[in-house]
Amino acid sequence: MTSGSTLKTALVRAPGPRLAEGIVTHIDRRPVDVELAARQHAAYAAALRAAGWRVHPVEPAPDLPDAVFVEDTVVVCDGLAVLAHSGAPGRRPEVAGTERAVRALGLEVARIEPPATLDGGDVLQVGDTVYVGLSGRTNEDAVCRLAALLGARGRRVVPVRVTGCLHLKSAMTALPDGTLIGLPEHVDTSVLPGLRVAPEPAGAHVVVLAEDHVLISASAPRTAARLRAEGLRVTAVDISEFEALEGCVTCLSVLIP
């Protein structure tokens, strides 16, 4: 069980001064405005608070350019925090600050150990199913380790091959009713129950804030309009400086319901 202090908590980590040096793998590098990124991150955190989430900052990591993408450092499920071991060696030191944060919240802690590699951005939890992307950052050893850890909590782990993008959640996420939405050209759809095609690339990235409320990027206006027409509350945030580093709305927080 999670402790009372973790109810509707969102872990976030402010961007550091070296953000523009973050890793870029599948897109062309462009300049990043670090001051604008700081303002965008503050607005992102404010949107979480406005939706009823208690924002819990993870300690800054000024020497780690990608540390703002806190989702990649941990997977939280039913009071268990599984600390990641990134397939990008330079990102592995980010986990230390996250570990201190989840221990302060009273979560049980486990970890992914080598030769397994895992980025949290490859893990999508939908009800009792946990989809795990097999990507450049996450390998089959990590899938096996997660299956053991989360299987004990009644979860079924489904590996999904990912191609042409950074993480599984770069390619697909889920709506509040569990419907998967994303970009079928980047995932093995044969292992999925179905995949609703997002109207634009950023429309594949949805953060569920409540049963009727989602957070998406301002760069997905067609998706936002469609979801509003279907009765969902949609909060759109501008995260252009993080998108320049292959980030998306899911990467910038870890929601602990």
PDB file of N, CA and C in Angstrom, residues 96-148:
ATOM      1  N   ALA A  96      19.694   8.507  -8.476  1.00  0.00           N
ATOM      2  CA  ALA A  96      19.978   8.705  -7.053  1.00  0.00           C
ATOM      3  C   ALA A  96      19.012   9.695  -6.414  1.00  0.00           C
ATOM      4  N   GLY A  97      18.775  10.820  -7.062  1.00  0.00           N
ATOM      5  CA  GLY A  97      17.853  11.804  -6.496  1.00  0.00           C
ATOM      6  C   GLY A  97      16.430  11.282  -6.439  1.00  0.00           C
ATOM      7  N   THR A  98      16.042  10.544  -7.468  1.00  0.00           N
ATOM      8  CA  THR A  98      14.694   9.967  -7.472  1.00  0.00           C
ATOM      9  C   THR A  98      14.535   8.957  -6.348  1.00  0.00           C
ATOM     10  N   GLU A  99      15.570   8.166  -6.103  1.00  0.00           N
ATOM     11  CA  GLU A  99      15.490   7.196  -5.006  1.00  0.00           C
ATOM     12  C   GLU A  99      15.245   7.895  -3.677  1.00  0.00           C
ATOM     13  N   ARG A 100      15.942   9.001  -3.444  1.00  0.00           N
ATOM     14  CA  ARG A 100      15.717   9.718  -2.187  1.00  0.00           C
ATOM     15  C   ARG A 100      14.285  10.247  -2.107  1.00  0.00           C
ATOM     16  N   ALA A 101      13.743  10.680  -3.238  1.00  0.00           N
ATOM     17  CA  ALA A 101      12.375  11.206  -3.242  1.00  0.00           C
ATOM     18  C   ALA A 101      11.356  10.118  -2.937  1.00  0.00           C
ATOM     19  N   VAL A 102      11.480   8.958  -3.572  1.00  0.00           N
ATOM     20  CA  VAL A 102      10.467   7.914  -3.352  1.00  0.00           C
ATOM     21  C   VAL A 102      10.601   7.312  -1.957  1.00  0.00           C
ATOM     22  N   ARG A 103      11.811   7.247  -1.436  1.00  0.00           N
ATOM     23  CA  ARG A 103      11.962   6.769  -0.046  1.00  0.00           C
ATOM     24  C   ARG A 103      11.338   7.766   0.931  1.00  0.00           C
ATOM     25  N   ALA A 104      11.464   9.059   0.645  1.00  0.00           N
ATOM     26  CA  ALA A 104      10.852  10.070   1.511  1.00  0.00           C
ATOM     27  C   ALA A 104       9.329   9.955   1.500  1.00  0.00           C
ATOM     28  N   LEU A 105       8.781   9.447   0.396  1.00  0.00           N
ATOM     29  CA  LEU A 105       7.334   9.254   0.308  1.00  0.00           C
ATOM     30  C   LEU A 105       6.875   7.928   0.921  1.00  0.00           C
ATOM     31  N   GLY A 106       7.811   7.131   1.400  1.00  0.00           N
ATOM     32  CA  GLY A 106       7.452   5.886   2.063  1.00  0.00           C
ATOM     33  C   GLY A 106       7.199   4.720   1.134  1.00  0.00           C
ATOM     34  N   LEU A 107       7.629   4.826  -0.124  1.00  0.00           N
ATOM     35  CA  LEU A 107       7.413   3.739  -1.072  1.00  0.00           C
ATOM     36  C   LEU A 107       8.421   2.612  -0.854  1.00  0.00           C
ATOM     37  N   GLU A 108       7.980   1.408  -1.136  1.00  0.00           N
ATOM     38  CA  GLU A 108       8.902   0.277  -1.183  1.00  0.00           C
ATOM     39  C   GLU A 108       9.776   0.438  -2.425  1.00  0.00           C
ATOM     40  N   VAL A 109      11.026   0.020  -2.341  1.00  0.00           N
ATOM     41  CA  VAL A 109      11.960   0.256  -3.448  1.00  0.00           C
ATOM     42  C   VAL A 109      12.555  -1.056  -3.948  1.00  0.00           C
ATOM     43  N   ALA A 110      12.551  -1.222  -5.254  1.00  0.00           N
ATOM     44  CA  ALA A 110      13.276  -2.305  -5.928  1.00  0.00           C
ATOM     45  C   ALA A 110      14.052  -1.651  -7.059  1.00  0.00           C
ATOM     46  N   ARG A 111      14.932  -2.427  -7.706  1.00  0.00           N
ATOM     47  CA  ARG A 111      15.694  -1.799  -8.781  1.00  0.00           C
ATOM     48  C   ARG A 111      15.964  -2.757  -9.925  1.00  0.00           C
ATOM     49  N   ILE A 112      16.143  -2.167 -11.075  1.00  0.00           N
ATOM     50  CA  ILE A 112      16.576  -2.902 -12.260  1.00  0.00           C
ATOM     51  C   ILE A 112      18.099  -2.956 -12.232  1.00  0.00           C
ATOM     52  N   GLU A 113      18.651  -4.154 -12.300  1.00  0.00           N
ATOM     53  CA  GLU A 113      20.106  -4.338 -12.219  1.00  0.00           C
ATOM     54  C   GLU A 113      20.642  -4.824 -13.552  1.00  0.00           C
ATOM     55  N   PRO A 114      21.910  -4.505 -13.875  1.00  0.00           N
ATOM     56  CA  PRO A 114      22.506  -5.029 -15.102  1.00  0.00           C
ATOM     57  C   PRO A 114      22.517  -6.562 -15.073  1.00  0.00           C
ATOM     58  N   PRO A 115      22.411  -7.220 -16.230  1.00  0.00           N
ATOM     59  CA  PRO A 115      22.474  -6.649 -17.580  1.00  0.00           C
ATOM     60  C   PRO A 115      21.168  -6.038 -18.071  1.00  0.00           C
ATOM     61  N   ALA A 116      20.150  -5.990 -17.213  1.00  0.00           N
ATOM     62  CA  ALA A 116      18.894  -5.367 -17.614  1.00  0.00           C
ATOM     63  C   ALA A 116      19.067  -3.862 -17.750  1.00  0.00           C
ATOM     64  N   THR A 117      18.422  -3.272 -18.754  1.00  0.00           N
ATOM     65  CA  THR A 117      18.375  -1.820 -18.893  1.00  0.00           C
ATOM     66  C   THR A 117      16.928  -1.404 -19.087  1.00  0.00           C
ATOM     67  N   LEU A 118      16.565  -0.308 -18.447  1.00  0.00           N
ATOM     68  CA  LEU A 118      15.181   0.171 -18.494  1.00  0.00           C
ATOM     69  C   LEU A 118      15.143   1.678 -18.372  1.00  0.00           C
ATOM     70  N   ASP A 119      14.355   2.320 -19.226  1.00  0.00           N
ATOM     71  CA  ASP A 119      13.926   3.703 -19.043  1.00  0.00           C
ATOM     72  C   ASP A 119      12.435   3.675 -18.720  1.00  0.00           C
ATOM     73  N   GLY A 120      12.017   4.464 -17.744  1.00  0.00           N
ATOM     74  CA  GLY A 120      10.612   4.497 -17.379  1.00  0.00           C
ATOM     75  C   GLY A 120       9.697   4.942 -18.504  1.00  0.00           C
ATOM     76  N   GLY A 121      10.231   5.681 -19.471  1.00  0.00           N
ATOM     77  CA  GLY A 121       9.430   6.095 -20.612  1.00  0.00           C
ATOM     78  C   GLY A 121       8.982   4.943 -21.487  1.00  0.00           C
ATOM     79  N   ASP A 122       9.540   3.766 -21.251  1.00  0.00           N
ATOM     80  CA  ASP A 122       9.127   2.570 -21.985  1.00  0.00           C
ATOM     81  C   ASP A 122       8.037   1.786 -21.270  1.00  0.00           C
ATOM     82  N   VAL A 123       7.506   2.310 -20.177  1.00  0.00           N
ATOM     83  CA  VAL A 123       6.513   1.563 -19.388  1.00  0.00           C
ATOM     84  C   VAL A 123       5.194   2.319 -19.365  1.00  0.00           C
ATOM     85  N   LEU A 124       4.160   1.666 -19.885  1.00  0.00           N
ATOM     86  CA  LEU A 124       2.815   2.228 -19.933  1.00  0.00           C
ATOM     87  C   LEU A 124       1.874   1.322 -19.157  1.00  0.00           C
ATOM     88  N   GLN A 125       1.314   1.839 -18.055  1.00  0.00           N
ATOM     89  CA  GLN A 125       0.398   1.064 -17.225  1.00  0.00           C
ATOM     90  C   GLN A 125      -1.042   1.404 -17.614  1.00  0.00           C
ATOM     91  N   VAL A 126      -1.796   0.371 -17.965  1.00  0.00           N
ATOM     92  CA  VAL A 126      -3.199   0.539 -18.358  1.00  0.00           C
ATOM     93  C   VAL A 126      -4.005  -0.513 -17.609  1.00  0.00           C
ATOM     94  N   GLY A 127      -4.666  -0.104 -16.539  1.00  0.00           N
ATOM     95  CA  GLY A 127      -5.382  -1.074 -15.716  1.00  0.00           C
ATOM     96  C   GLY A 127      -4.411  -2.098 -15.151  1.00  0.00           C
ATOM     97  N   ASP A 128      -4.723  -3.374 -15.339  1.00  0.00           N
ATOM     98  CA  ASP A 128      -3.859  -4.438 -14.831  1.00  0.00           C
ATOM     99  C   ASP A 128      -2.800  -4.872 -15.835  1.00  0.00           C
ATOM    100  N   THR A 129      -2.737  -4.197 -16.979  1.00  0.00           N
ATOM    101  CA  THR A 129      -1.741  -4.523 -17.996  1.00  0.00           C
ATOM    102  C   THR A 129      -0.636  -3.477 -17.990  1.00  0.00           C
ATOM    103  N   VAL A 130       0.599  -3.954 -18.093  1.00  0.00           N
ATOM    104  CA  VAL A 130       1.754  -3.067 -18.177  1.00  0.00           C
ATOM    105  C   VAL A 130       2.477  -3.365 -19.489  1.00  0.00           C
ATOM    106  N   TYR A 131       2.416  -2.402 -20.395  1.00  0.00           N
ATOM    107  CA  TYR A 131       3.129  -2.539 -21.666  1.00  0.00           C
ATOM    108  C   TYR A 131       4.552  -2.017 -21.474  1.00  0.00           C
ATOM    109  N   VAL A 132       5.524  -2.801 -21.935  1.00  0.00           N
ATOM    110  CA  VAL A 132       6.926  -2.415 -21.785  1.00  0.00           C
ATOM    111  C   VAL A 132       7.585  -2.394 -23.153  1.00  0.00           C
ATOM    112  N   GLY A 133       8.089  -1.242 -23.542  1.00  0.00           N
ATOM    113  CA  GLY A 133       8.717  -1.106 -24.841  1.00  0.00           C
ATOM    114  C   GLY A 133      10.093  -1.737 -24.888  1.00  0.00           C
ATOM    115  N   LEU A 134      10.325  -2.518 -25.927  1.00  0.00           N
ATOM    116  CA  LEU A 134      11.665  -3.007 -26.235  1.00  0.00           C
ATOM    117  C   LEU A 134      12.261  -1.990 -27.207  1.00  0.00           C
ATOM    118  N   SER A 135      13.156  -1.169 -26.698  1.00  0.00           N
ATOM    119  CA  SER A 135      13.652  -0.017 -27.440  1.00  0.00           C
ATOM    120  C   SER A 135      15.177   0.032 -27.345  1.00  0.00           C
ATOM    121  N   GLY A 136      15.726   1.144 -27.781  1.00  0.00           N
ATOM    122  CA  GLY A 136      17.158   1.327 -27.623  1.00  0.00           C
ATOM    123  C   GLY A 136      17.584   1.518 -26.180  1.00  0.00           C
ATOM    124  N   ARG A 137      16.626   1.747 -25.294  1.00  0.00           N
ATOM    125  CA  ARG A 137      16.929   1.984 -23.879  1.00  0.00           C
ATOM    126  C   ARG A 137      16.517   0.843 -22.952  1.00  0.00           C
ATOM    127  N   THR A 138      15.613  -0.010 -23.399  1.00  0.00           N
ATOM    128  CA  THR A 138      15.036  -1.051 -22.538  1.00  0.00           C
ATOM    129  C   THR A 138      15.166  -2.398 -23.223  1.00  0.00           C
ATOM    130  N   ASN A 139      15.671  -3.402 -22.479  1.00  0.00           N
ATOM    131  CA  ASN A 139      15.915  -4.715 -23.092  1.00  0.00           C
ATOM    132  C   ASN A 139      15.038  -5.806 -22.482  1.00  0.00           C
ATOM    133  N   GLU A 140      15.175  -7.013 -23.018  1.00  0.00           N
ATOM    134  CA  GLU A 140      14.330  -8.130 -22.589  1.00  0.00           C
ATOM    135  C   GLU A 140      14.599  -8.533 -21.148  1.00  0.00           C
ATOM    136  N   ASP A 141      15.837  -8.376 -20.684  1.00  0.00           N
ATOM    137  CA  ASP A 141      16.122  -8.683 -19.273  1.00  0.00           C
ATOM    138  C   ASP A 141      15.281  -7.811 -18.345  1.00  0.00           C
ATOM    139  N   ALA A 142      15.091  -6.547 -18.724  1.00  0.00           N
ATOM    140  CA  ALA A 142      14.280  -5.648 -17.905  1.00  0.00           C
ATOM    141  C   ALA A 142      12.818  -6.064 -17.922  1.00  0.00           C
ATOM    142  N   VAL A 143      12.338  -6.527 -19.078  1.00  0.00           N
ATOM    143  CA  VAL A 143      10.959  -7.006 -19.159  1.00  0.00           C
ATOM    144  C   VAL A 143      10.751  -8.165 -18.189  1.00  0.00           C
ATOM    145  N   CYS A 144      11.705  -9.084 -18.162  1.00  0.00           N
ATOM    146  CA  CYS A 144      11.598 -10.237 -17.252  1.00  0.00           C
ATOM    147  C   CYS A 144      11.604  -9.797 -15.796  1.00  0.00           C
ATOM    148  N   ARG A 145      12.463  -8.849 -15.467  1.00  0.00           N
ATOM    149  CA  ARG A 145      12.542  -8.358 -14.094  1.00  0.00           C
ATOM    150  C   ARG A 145      11.239  -7.656 -13.691  1.00  0.00           C
ATOM    151  N   LEU A 146      10.713  -6.827 -14.593  1.00  0.00           N
ATOM    152  CA  LEU A 146       9.440  -6.159 -14.294  1.00  0.00           C
ATOM    153  C   LEU A 146       8.300  -7.158 -14.173  1.00  0.00           C
ATOM    154  N   ALA A 147       8.315  -8.181 -15.020  1.00  0.00           N
ATOM    155  CA  ALA A 147       7.252  -9.184 -14.952  1.00  0.00           C
ATOM    156  C   ALA A 147       7.234  -9.864 -13.588  1.00  0.00           C
ATOM    157  N   ALA A 148       8.412 -10.122 -13.042  1.00  0.00           N
ATOM    158  CA  ALA A 148       8.489 -10.748 -11.720  1.00  0.00           C
ATOM    159  C   ALA A 148       8.009  -9.787 -10.631  1.00  0.00           C
TER     160      ALA A 148
END
